[in-house]
mmCIF file of N, CA and C in Angstrom:
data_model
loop_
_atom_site.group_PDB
_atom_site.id
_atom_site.type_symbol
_atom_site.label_atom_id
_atom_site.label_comp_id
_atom_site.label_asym_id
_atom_site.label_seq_id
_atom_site.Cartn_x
_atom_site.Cartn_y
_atom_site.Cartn_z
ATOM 1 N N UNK O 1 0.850 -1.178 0.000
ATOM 2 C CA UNK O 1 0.000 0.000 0.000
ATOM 3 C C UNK O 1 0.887 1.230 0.000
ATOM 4 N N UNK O 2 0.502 1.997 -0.397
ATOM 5 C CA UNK O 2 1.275 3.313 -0.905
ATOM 6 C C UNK O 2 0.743 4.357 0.165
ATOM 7 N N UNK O 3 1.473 5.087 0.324
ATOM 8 C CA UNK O 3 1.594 6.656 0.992
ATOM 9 C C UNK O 3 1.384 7.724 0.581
ATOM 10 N N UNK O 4 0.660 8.782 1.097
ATOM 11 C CA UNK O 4 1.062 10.379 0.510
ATOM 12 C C UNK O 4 1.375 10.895 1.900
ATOM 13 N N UNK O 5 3.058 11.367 1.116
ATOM 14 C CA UNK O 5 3.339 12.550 2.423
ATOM 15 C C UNK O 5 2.850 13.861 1.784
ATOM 16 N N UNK O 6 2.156 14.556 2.806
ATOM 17 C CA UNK O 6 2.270 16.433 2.135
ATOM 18 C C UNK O 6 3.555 16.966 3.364
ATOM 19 N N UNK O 7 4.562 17.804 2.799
ATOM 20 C CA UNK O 7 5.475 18.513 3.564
ATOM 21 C C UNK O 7 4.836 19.360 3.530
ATOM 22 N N UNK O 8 4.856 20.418 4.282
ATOM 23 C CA UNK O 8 4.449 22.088 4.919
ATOM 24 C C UNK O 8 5.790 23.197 4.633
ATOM 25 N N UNK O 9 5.353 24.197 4.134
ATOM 26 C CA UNK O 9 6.692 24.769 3.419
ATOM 27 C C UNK O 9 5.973 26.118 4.764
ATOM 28 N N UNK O 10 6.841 26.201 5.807
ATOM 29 C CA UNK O 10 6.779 26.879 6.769
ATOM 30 C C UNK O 10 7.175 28.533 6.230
ATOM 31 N N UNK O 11 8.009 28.638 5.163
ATOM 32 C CA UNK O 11 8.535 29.847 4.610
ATOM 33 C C UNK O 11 7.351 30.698 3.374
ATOM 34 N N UNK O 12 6.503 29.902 3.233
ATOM 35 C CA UNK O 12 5.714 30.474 2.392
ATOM 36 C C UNK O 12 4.850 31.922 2.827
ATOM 37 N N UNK O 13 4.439 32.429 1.781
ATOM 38 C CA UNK O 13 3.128 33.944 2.108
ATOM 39 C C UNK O 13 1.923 33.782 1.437
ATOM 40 N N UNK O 14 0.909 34.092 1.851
ATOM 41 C CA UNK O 14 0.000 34.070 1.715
ATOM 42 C C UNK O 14 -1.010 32.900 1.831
ATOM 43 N N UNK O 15 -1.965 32.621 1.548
ATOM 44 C CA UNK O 15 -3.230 31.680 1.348
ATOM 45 C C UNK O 15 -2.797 30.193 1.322
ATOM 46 N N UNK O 16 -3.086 29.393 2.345
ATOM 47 C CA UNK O 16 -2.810 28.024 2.359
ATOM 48 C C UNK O 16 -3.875 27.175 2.143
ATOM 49 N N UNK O 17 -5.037 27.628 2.826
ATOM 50 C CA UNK O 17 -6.912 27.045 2.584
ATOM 51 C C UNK O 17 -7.598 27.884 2.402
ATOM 52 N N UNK O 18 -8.663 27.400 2.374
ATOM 53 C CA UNK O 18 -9.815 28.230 1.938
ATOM 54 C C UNK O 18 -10.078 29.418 3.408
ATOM 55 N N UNK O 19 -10.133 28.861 4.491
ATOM 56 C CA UNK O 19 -10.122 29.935 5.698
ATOM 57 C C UNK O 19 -9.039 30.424 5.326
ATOM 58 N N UNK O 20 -7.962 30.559 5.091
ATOM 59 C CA UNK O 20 -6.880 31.524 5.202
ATOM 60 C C UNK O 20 -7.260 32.561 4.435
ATOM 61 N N UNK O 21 -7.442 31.859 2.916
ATOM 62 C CA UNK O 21 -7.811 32.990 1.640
ATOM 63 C C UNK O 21 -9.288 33.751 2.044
ATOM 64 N N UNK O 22 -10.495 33.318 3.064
ATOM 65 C CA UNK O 22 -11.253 34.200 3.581
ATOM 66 C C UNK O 22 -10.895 35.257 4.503
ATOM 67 N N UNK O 23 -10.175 34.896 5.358
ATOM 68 C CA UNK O 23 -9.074 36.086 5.857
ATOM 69 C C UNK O 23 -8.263 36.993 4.890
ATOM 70 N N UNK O 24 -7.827 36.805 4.231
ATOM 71 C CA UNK O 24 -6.815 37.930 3.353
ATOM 72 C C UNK O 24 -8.125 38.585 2.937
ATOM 73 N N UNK O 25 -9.048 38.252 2.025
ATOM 74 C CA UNK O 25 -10.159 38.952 1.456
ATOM 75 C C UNK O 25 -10.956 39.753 2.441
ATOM 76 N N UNK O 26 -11.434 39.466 3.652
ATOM 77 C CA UNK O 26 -11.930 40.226 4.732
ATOM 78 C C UNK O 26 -10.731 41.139 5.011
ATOM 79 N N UNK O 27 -9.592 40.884 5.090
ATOM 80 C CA UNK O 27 -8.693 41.995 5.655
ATOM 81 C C UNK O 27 -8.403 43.251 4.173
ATOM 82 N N UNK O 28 -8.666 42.686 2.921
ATOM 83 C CA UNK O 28 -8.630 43.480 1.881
ATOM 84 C C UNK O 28 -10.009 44.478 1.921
ATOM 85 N N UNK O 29 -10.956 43.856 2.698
ATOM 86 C CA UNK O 29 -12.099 45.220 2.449
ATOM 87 C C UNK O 29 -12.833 44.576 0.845
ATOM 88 N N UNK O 30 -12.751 43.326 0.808
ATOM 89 C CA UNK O 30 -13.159 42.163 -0.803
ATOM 90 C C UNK O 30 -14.430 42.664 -0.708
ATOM 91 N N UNK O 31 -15.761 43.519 -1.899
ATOM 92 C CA UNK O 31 -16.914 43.111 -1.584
ATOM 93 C C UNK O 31 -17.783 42.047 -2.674
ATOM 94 N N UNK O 32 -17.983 41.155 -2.404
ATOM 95 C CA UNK O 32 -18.846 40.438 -3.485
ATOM 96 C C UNK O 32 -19.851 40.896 -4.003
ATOM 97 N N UNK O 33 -20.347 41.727 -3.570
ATOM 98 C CA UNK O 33 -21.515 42.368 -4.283
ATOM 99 C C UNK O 33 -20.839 43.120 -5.721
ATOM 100 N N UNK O 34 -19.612 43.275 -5.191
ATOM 101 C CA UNK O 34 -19.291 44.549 -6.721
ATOM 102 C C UNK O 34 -18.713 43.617 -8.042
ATOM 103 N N UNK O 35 -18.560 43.625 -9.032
ATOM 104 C CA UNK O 35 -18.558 43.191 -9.425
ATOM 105 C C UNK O 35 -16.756 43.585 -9.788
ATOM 106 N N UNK O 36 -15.801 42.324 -10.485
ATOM 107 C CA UNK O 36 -14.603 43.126 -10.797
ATOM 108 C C UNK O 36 -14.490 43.913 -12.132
ATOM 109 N N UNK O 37 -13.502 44.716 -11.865
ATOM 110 C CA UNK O 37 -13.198 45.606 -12.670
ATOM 111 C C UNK O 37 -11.782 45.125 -13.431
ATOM 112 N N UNK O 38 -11.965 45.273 -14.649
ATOM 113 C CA UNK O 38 -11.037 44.996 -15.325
ATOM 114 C C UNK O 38 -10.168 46.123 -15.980
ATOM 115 N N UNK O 39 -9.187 46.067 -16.133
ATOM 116 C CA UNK O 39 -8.111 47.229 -16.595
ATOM 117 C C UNK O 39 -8.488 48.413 -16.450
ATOM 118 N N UNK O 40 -7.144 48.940 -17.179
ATOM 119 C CA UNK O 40 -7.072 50.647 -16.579
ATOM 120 C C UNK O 40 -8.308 51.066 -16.788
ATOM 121 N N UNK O 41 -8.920 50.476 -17.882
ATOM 122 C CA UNK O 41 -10.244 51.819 -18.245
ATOM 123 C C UNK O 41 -11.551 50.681 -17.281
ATOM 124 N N UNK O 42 -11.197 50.112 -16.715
ATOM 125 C CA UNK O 42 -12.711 49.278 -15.794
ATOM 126 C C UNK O 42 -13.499 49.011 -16.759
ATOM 127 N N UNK O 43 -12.996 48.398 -17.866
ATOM 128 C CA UNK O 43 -13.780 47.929 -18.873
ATOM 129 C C UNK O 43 -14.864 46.707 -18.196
ATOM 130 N N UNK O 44 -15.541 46.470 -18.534
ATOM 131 C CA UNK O 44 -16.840 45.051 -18.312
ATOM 132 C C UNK O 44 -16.078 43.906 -17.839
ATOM 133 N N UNK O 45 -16.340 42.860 -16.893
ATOM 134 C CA UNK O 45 -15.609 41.621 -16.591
ATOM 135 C C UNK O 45 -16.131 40.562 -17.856
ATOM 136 N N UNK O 46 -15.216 40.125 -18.512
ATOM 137 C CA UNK O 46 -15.793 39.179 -19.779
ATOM 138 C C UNK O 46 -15.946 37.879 -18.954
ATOM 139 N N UNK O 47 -16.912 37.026 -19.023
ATOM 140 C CA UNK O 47 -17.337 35.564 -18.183
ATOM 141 C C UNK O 47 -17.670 34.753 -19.548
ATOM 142 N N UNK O 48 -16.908 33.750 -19.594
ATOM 143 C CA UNK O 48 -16.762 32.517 -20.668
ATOM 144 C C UNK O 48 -18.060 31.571 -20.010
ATOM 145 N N UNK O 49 -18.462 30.872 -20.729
ATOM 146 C CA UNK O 49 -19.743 30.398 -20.576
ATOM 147 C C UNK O 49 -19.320 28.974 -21.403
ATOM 148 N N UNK O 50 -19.624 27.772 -20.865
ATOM 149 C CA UNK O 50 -19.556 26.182 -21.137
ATOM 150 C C UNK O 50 -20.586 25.631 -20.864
ATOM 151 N N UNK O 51 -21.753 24.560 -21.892
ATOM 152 C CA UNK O 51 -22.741 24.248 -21.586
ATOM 153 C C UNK O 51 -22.176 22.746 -22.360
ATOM 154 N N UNK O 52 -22.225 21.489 -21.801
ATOM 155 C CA UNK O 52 -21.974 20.626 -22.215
ATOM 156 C C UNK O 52 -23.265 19.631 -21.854
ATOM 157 N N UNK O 53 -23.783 19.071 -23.123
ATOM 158 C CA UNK O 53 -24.372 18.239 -23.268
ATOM 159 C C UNK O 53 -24.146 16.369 -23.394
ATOM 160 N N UNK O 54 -24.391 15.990 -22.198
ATOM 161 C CA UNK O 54 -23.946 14.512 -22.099
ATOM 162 C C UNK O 54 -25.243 13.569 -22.596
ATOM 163 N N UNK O 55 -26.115 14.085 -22.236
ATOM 164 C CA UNK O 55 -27.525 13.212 -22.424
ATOM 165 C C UNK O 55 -28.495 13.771 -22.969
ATOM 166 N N UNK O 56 -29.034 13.318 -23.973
ATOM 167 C CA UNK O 56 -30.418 14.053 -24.424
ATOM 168 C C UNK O 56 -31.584 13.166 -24.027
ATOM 169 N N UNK O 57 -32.500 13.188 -22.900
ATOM 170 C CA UNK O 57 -33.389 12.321 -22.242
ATOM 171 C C UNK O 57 -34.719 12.283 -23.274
ATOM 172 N N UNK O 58 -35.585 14.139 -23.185
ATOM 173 C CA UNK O 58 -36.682 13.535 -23.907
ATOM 174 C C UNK O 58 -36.658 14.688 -24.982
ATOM 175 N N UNK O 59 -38.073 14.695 -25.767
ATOM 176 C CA UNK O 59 -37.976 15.852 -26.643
ATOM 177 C C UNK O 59 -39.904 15.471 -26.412
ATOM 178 N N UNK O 60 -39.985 16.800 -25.889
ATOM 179 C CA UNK O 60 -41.210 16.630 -25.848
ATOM 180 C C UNK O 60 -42.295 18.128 -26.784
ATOM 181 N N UNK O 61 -42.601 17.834 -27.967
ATOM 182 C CA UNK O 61 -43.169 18.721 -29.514
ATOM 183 C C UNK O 61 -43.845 19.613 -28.666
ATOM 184 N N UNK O 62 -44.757 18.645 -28.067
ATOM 185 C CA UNK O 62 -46.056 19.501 -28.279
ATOM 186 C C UNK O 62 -46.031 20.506 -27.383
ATOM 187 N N UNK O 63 -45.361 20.319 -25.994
ATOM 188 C CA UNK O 63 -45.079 21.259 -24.887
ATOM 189 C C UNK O 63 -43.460 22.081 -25.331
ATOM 190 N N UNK O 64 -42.845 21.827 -26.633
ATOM 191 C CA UNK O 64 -41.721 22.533 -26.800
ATOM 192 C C UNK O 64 -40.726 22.284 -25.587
ATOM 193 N N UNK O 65 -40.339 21.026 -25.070
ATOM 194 C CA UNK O 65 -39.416 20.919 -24.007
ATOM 195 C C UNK O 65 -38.427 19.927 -24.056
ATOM 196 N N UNK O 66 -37.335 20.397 -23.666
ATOM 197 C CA UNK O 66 -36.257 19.425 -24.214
ATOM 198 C C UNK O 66 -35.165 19.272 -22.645
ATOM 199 N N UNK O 67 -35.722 17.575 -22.380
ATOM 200 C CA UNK O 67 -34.481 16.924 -20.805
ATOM 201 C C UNK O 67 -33.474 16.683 -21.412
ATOM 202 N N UNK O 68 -32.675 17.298 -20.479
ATOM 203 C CA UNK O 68 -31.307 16.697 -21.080
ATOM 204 C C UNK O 68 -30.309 16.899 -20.056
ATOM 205 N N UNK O 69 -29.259 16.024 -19.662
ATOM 206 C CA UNK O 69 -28.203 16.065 -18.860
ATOM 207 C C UNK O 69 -27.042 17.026 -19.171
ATOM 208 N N UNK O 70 -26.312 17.598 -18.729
ATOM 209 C CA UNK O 70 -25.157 17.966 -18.972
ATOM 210 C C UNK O 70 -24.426 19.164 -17.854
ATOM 211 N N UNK O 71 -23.375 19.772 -18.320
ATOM 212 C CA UNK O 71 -22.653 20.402 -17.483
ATOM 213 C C UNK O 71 -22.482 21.794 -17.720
ATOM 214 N N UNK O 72 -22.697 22.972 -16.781
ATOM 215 C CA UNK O 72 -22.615 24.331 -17.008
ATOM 216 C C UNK O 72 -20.933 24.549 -16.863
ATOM 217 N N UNK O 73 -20.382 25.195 -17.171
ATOM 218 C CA UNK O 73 -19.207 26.161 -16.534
ATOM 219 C C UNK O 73 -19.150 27.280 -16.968
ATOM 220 N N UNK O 74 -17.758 27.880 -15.968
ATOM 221 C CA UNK O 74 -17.980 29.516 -16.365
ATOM 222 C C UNK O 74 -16.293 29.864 -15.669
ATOM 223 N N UNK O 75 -15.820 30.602 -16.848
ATOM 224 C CA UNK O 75 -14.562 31.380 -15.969
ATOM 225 C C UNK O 75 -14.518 32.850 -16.640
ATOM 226 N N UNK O 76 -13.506 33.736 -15.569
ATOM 227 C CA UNK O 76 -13.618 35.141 -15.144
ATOM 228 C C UNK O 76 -12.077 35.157 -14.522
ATOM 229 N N UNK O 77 -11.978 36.772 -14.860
ATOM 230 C CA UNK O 77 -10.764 37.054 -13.985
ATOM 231 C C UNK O 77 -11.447 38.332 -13.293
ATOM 232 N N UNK O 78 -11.053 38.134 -11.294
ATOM 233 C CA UNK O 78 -11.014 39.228 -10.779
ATOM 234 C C UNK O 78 -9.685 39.662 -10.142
ATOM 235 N N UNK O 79 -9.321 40.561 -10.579
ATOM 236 C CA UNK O 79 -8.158 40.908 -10.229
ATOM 237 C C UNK O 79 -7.942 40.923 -8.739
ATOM 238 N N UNK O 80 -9.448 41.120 -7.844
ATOM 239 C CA UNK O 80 -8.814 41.363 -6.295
ATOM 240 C C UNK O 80 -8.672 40.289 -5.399
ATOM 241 N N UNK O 81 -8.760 38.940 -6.359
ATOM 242 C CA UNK O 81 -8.840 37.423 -5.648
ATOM 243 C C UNK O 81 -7.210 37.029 -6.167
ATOM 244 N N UNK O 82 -6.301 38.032 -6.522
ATOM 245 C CA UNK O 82 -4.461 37.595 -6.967
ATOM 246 C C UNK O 82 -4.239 37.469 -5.257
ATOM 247 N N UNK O 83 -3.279 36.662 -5.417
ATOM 248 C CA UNK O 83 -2.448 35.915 -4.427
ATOM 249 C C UNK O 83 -1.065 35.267 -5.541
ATOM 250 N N UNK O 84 -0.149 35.294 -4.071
ATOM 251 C CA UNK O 84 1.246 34.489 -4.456
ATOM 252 C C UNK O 84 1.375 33.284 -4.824
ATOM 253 N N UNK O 85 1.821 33.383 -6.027
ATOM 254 C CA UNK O 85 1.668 31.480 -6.520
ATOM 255 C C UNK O 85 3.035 30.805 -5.689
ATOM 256 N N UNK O 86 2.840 29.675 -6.280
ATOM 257 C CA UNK O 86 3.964 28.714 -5.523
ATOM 258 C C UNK O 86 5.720 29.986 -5.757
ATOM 259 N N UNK O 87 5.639 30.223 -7.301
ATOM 260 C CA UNK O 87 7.300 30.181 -7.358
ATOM 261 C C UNK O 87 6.969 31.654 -7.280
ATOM 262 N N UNK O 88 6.023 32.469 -7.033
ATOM 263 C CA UNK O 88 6.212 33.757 -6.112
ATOM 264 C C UNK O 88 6.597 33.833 -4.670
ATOM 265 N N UNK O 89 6.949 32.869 -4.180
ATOM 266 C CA UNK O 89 7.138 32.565 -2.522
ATOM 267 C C UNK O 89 5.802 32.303 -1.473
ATOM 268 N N UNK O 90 4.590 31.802 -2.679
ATOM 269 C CA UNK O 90 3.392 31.689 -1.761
ATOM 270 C C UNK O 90 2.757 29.793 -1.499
ATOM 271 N N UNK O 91 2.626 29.503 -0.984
ATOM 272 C CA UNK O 91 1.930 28.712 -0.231
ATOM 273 C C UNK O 91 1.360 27.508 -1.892
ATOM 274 N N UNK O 92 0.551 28.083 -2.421
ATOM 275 C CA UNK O 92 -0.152 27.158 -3.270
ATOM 276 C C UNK O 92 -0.081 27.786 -5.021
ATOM 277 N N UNK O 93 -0.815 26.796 -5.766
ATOM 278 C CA UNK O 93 -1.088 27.319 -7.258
ATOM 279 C C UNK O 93 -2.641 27.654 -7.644
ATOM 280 N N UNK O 94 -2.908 26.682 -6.339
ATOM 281 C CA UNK O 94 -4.596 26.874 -6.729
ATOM 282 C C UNK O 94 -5.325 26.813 -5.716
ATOM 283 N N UNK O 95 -6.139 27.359 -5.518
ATOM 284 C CA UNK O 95 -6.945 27.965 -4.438
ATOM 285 C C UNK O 95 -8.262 26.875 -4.758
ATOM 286 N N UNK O 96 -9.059 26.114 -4.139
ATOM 287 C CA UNK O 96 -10.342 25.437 -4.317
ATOM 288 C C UNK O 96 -11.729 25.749 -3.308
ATOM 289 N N UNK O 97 -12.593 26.214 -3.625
ATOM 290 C CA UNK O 97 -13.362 26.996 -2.639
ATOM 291 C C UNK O 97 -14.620 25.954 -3.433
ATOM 292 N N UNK O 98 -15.216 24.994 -2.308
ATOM 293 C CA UNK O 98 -16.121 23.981 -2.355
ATOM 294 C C UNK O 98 -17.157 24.273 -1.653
ATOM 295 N N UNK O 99 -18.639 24.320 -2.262
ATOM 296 C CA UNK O 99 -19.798 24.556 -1.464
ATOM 297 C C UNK O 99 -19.739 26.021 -0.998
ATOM 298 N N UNK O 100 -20.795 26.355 0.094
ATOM 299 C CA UNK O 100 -20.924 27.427 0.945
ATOM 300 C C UNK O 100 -19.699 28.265 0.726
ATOM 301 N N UNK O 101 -18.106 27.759 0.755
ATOM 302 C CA UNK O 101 -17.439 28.313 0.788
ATOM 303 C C UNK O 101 -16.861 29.016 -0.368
ATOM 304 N N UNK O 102 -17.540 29.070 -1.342
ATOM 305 C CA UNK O 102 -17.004 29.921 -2.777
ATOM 306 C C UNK O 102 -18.341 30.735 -2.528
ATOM 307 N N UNK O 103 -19.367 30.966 -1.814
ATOM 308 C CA UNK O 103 -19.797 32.671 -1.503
ATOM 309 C C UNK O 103 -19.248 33.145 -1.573
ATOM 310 N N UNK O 104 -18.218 33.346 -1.144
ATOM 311 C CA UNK O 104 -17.528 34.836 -0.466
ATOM 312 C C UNK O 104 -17.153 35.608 -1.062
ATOM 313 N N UNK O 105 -16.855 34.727 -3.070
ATOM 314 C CA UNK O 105 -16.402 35.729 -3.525
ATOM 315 C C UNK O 105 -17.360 35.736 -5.182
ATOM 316 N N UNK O 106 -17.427 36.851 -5.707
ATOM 317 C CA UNK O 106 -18.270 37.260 -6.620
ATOM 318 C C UNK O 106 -18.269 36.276 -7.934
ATOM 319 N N UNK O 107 -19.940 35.973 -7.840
ATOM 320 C CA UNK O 107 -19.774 35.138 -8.738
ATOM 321 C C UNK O 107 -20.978 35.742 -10.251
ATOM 322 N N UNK O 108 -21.123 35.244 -11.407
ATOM 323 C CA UNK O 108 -21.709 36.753 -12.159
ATOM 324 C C UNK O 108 -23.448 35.610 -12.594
ATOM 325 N N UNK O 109 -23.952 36.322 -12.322
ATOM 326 C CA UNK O 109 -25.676 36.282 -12.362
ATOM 327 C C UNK O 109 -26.085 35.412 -13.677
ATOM 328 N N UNK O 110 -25.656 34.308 -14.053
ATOM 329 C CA UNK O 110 -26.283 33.563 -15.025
ATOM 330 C C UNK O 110 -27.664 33.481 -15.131
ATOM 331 N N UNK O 111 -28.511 33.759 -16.509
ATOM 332 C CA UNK O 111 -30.025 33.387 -16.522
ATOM 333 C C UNK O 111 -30.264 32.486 -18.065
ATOM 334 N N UNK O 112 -30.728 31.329 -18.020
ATOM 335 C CA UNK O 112 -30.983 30.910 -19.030
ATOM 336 C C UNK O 112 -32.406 31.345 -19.420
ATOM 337 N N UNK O 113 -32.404 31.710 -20.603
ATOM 338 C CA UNK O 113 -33.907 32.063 -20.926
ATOM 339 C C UNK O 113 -35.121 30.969 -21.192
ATOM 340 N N UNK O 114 -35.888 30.898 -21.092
ATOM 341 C CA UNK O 114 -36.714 29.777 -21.053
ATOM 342 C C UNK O 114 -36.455 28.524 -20.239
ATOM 343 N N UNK O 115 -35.832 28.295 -19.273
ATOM 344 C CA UNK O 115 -35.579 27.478 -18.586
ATOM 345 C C UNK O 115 -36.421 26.681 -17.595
ATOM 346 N N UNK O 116 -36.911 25.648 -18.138
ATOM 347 C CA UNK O 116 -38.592 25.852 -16.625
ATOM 348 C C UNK O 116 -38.007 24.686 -15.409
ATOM 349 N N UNK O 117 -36.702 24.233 -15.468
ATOM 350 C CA UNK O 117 -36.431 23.866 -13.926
ATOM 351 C C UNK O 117 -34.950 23.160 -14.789
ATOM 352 N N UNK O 118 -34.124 23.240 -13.057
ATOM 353 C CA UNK O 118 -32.974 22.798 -13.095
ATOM 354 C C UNK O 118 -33.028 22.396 -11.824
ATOM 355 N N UNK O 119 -32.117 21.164 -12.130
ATOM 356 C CA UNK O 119 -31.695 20.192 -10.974
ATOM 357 C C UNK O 119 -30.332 20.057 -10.667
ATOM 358 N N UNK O 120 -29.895 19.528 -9.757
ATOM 359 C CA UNK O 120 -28.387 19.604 -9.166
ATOM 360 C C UNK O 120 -28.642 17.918 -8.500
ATOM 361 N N UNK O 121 -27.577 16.937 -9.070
ATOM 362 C CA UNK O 121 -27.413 15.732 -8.662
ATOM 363 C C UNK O 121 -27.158 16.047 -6.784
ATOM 364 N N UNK O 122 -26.996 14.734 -6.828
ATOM 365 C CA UNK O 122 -27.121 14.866 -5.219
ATOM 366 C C UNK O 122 -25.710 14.520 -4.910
ATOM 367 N N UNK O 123 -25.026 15.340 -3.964
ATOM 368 C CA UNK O 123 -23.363 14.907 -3.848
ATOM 369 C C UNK O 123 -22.477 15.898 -4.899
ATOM 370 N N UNK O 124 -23.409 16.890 -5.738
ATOM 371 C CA UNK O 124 -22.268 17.866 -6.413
ATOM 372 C C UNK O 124 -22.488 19.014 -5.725
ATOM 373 N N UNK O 125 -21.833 19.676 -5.858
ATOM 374 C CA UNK O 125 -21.846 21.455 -4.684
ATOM 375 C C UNK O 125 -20.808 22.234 -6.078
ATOM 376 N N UNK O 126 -20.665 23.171 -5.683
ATOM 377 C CA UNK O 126 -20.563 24.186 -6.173
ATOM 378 C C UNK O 126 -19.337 24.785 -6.327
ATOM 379 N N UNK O 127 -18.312 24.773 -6.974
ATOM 380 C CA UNK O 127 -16.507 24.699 -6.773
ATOM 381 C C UNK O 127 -16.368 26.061 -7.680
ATOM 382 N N UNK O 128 -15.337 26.672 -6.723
ATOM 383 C CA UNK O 128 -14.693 27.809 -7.878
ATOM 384 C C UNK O 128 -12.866 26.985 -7.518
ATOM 385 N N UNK O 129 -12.342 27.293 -8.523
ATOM 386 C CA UNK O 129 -10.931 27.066 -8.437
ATOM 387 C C UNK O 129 -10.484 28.530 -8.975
ATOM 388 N N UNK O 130 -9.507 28.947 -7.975
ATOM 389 C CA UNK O 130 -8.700 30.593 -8.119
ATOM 390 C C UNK O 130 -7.362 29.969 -8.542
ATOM 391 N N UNK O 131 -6.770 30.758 -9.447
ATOM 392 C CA UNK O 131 -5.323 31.106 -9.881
ATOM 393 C C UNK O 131 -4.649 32.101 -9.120
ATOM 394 N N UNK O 132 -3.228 31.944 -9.249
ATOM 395 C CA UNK O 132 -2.835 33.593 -8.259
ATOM 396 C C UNK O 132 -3.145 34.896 -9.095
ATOM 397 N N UNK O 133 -3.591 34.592 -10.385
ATOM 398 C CA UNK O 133 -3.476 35.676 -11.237
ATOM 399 C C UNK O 133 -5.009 37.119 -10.819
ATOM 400 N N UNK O 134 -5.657 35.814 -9.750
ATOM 401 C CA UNK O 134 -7.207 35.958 -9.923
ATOM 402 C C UNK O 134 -8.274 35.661 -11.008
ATOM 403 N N UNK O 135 -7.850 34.384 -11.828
ATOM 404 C CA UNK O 135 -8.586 33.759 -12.637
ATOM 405 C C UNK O 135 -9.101 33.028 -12.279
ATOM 406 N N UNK O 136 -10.462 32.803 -12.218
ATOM 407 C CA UNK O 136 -11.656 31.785 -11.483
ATOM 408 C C UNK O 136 -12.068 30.838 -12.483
ATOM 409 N N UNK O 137 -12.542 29.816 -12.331
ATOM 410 C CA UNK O 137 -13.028 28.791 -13.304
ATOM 411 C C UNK O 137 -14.172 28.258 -12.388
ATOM 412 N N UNK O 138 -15.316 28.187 -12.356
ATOM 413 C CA UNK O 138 -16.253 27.065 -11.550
ATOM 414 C C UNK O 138 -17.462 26.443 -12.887
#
């Protein structure tokens, strides 16, 4: 049977878990409500959009409705979620904020139009993964 050691790099800065990286953001004054701002001129935050279709269940004419399985994603850069990557002298490369705990930081208002219900399997939650750059992917 095999092992995983994790070593602890005691010399590192910044963000080690998800509580740590909620601390730096509370001590930054982070608000999720605002939305980020991108470059000098605060141009619009651009959000990439992924809709993957695994299953097509029914097709139903007469009510115009179509089941089908598959997977949303979405990535964004906010500049005020940067942190020190590994070979900046920081702690990690990637930040993983699972469930409840990717509130904290701004996520952008998806609406599908005509949509008359969505479901969420049971056992998936809700993941953002951060870059140090402040590039989000969930």
């Amino acid at each position: 049977a095999g092992a995983t050691i994790t070593v602890r790099n005691e010399s590192c800065v910044g963000p080690n878990s998800a509580q740590t990286f909620r601390a730096m953001l509370a001590a930054a004054g982070y608000d999720r409500t605002k939305r980020p701002m991108c470059g000098a001129d605060r141009s619009p935050t651009i959000v990439e959009v992924q809709f993957r279709v695994t299953q097509l269940n029914n097709i139903d004419q007469k009510l115009g409705h179509i089941t089908m399985n598959g997977y949303f994603r979405m990535w964004w850069k906010d500049p005020r979620l940067a942190f020190k990557g590994k070979k900046n002298g920081g702690c990690v490369d990637i930040l993983s904020l699972a469930g409840s705990e990717s509130s904290v930081i701004w996520r952008p208002d998806i609406y599908i139009d005509n949509l008359v219900e969505k479901t969420t399997g049971s056992g998936f939650a809700s993941l953002a993964q951060i870059s140090p750059d402040g590039s989000v992917w969930s």
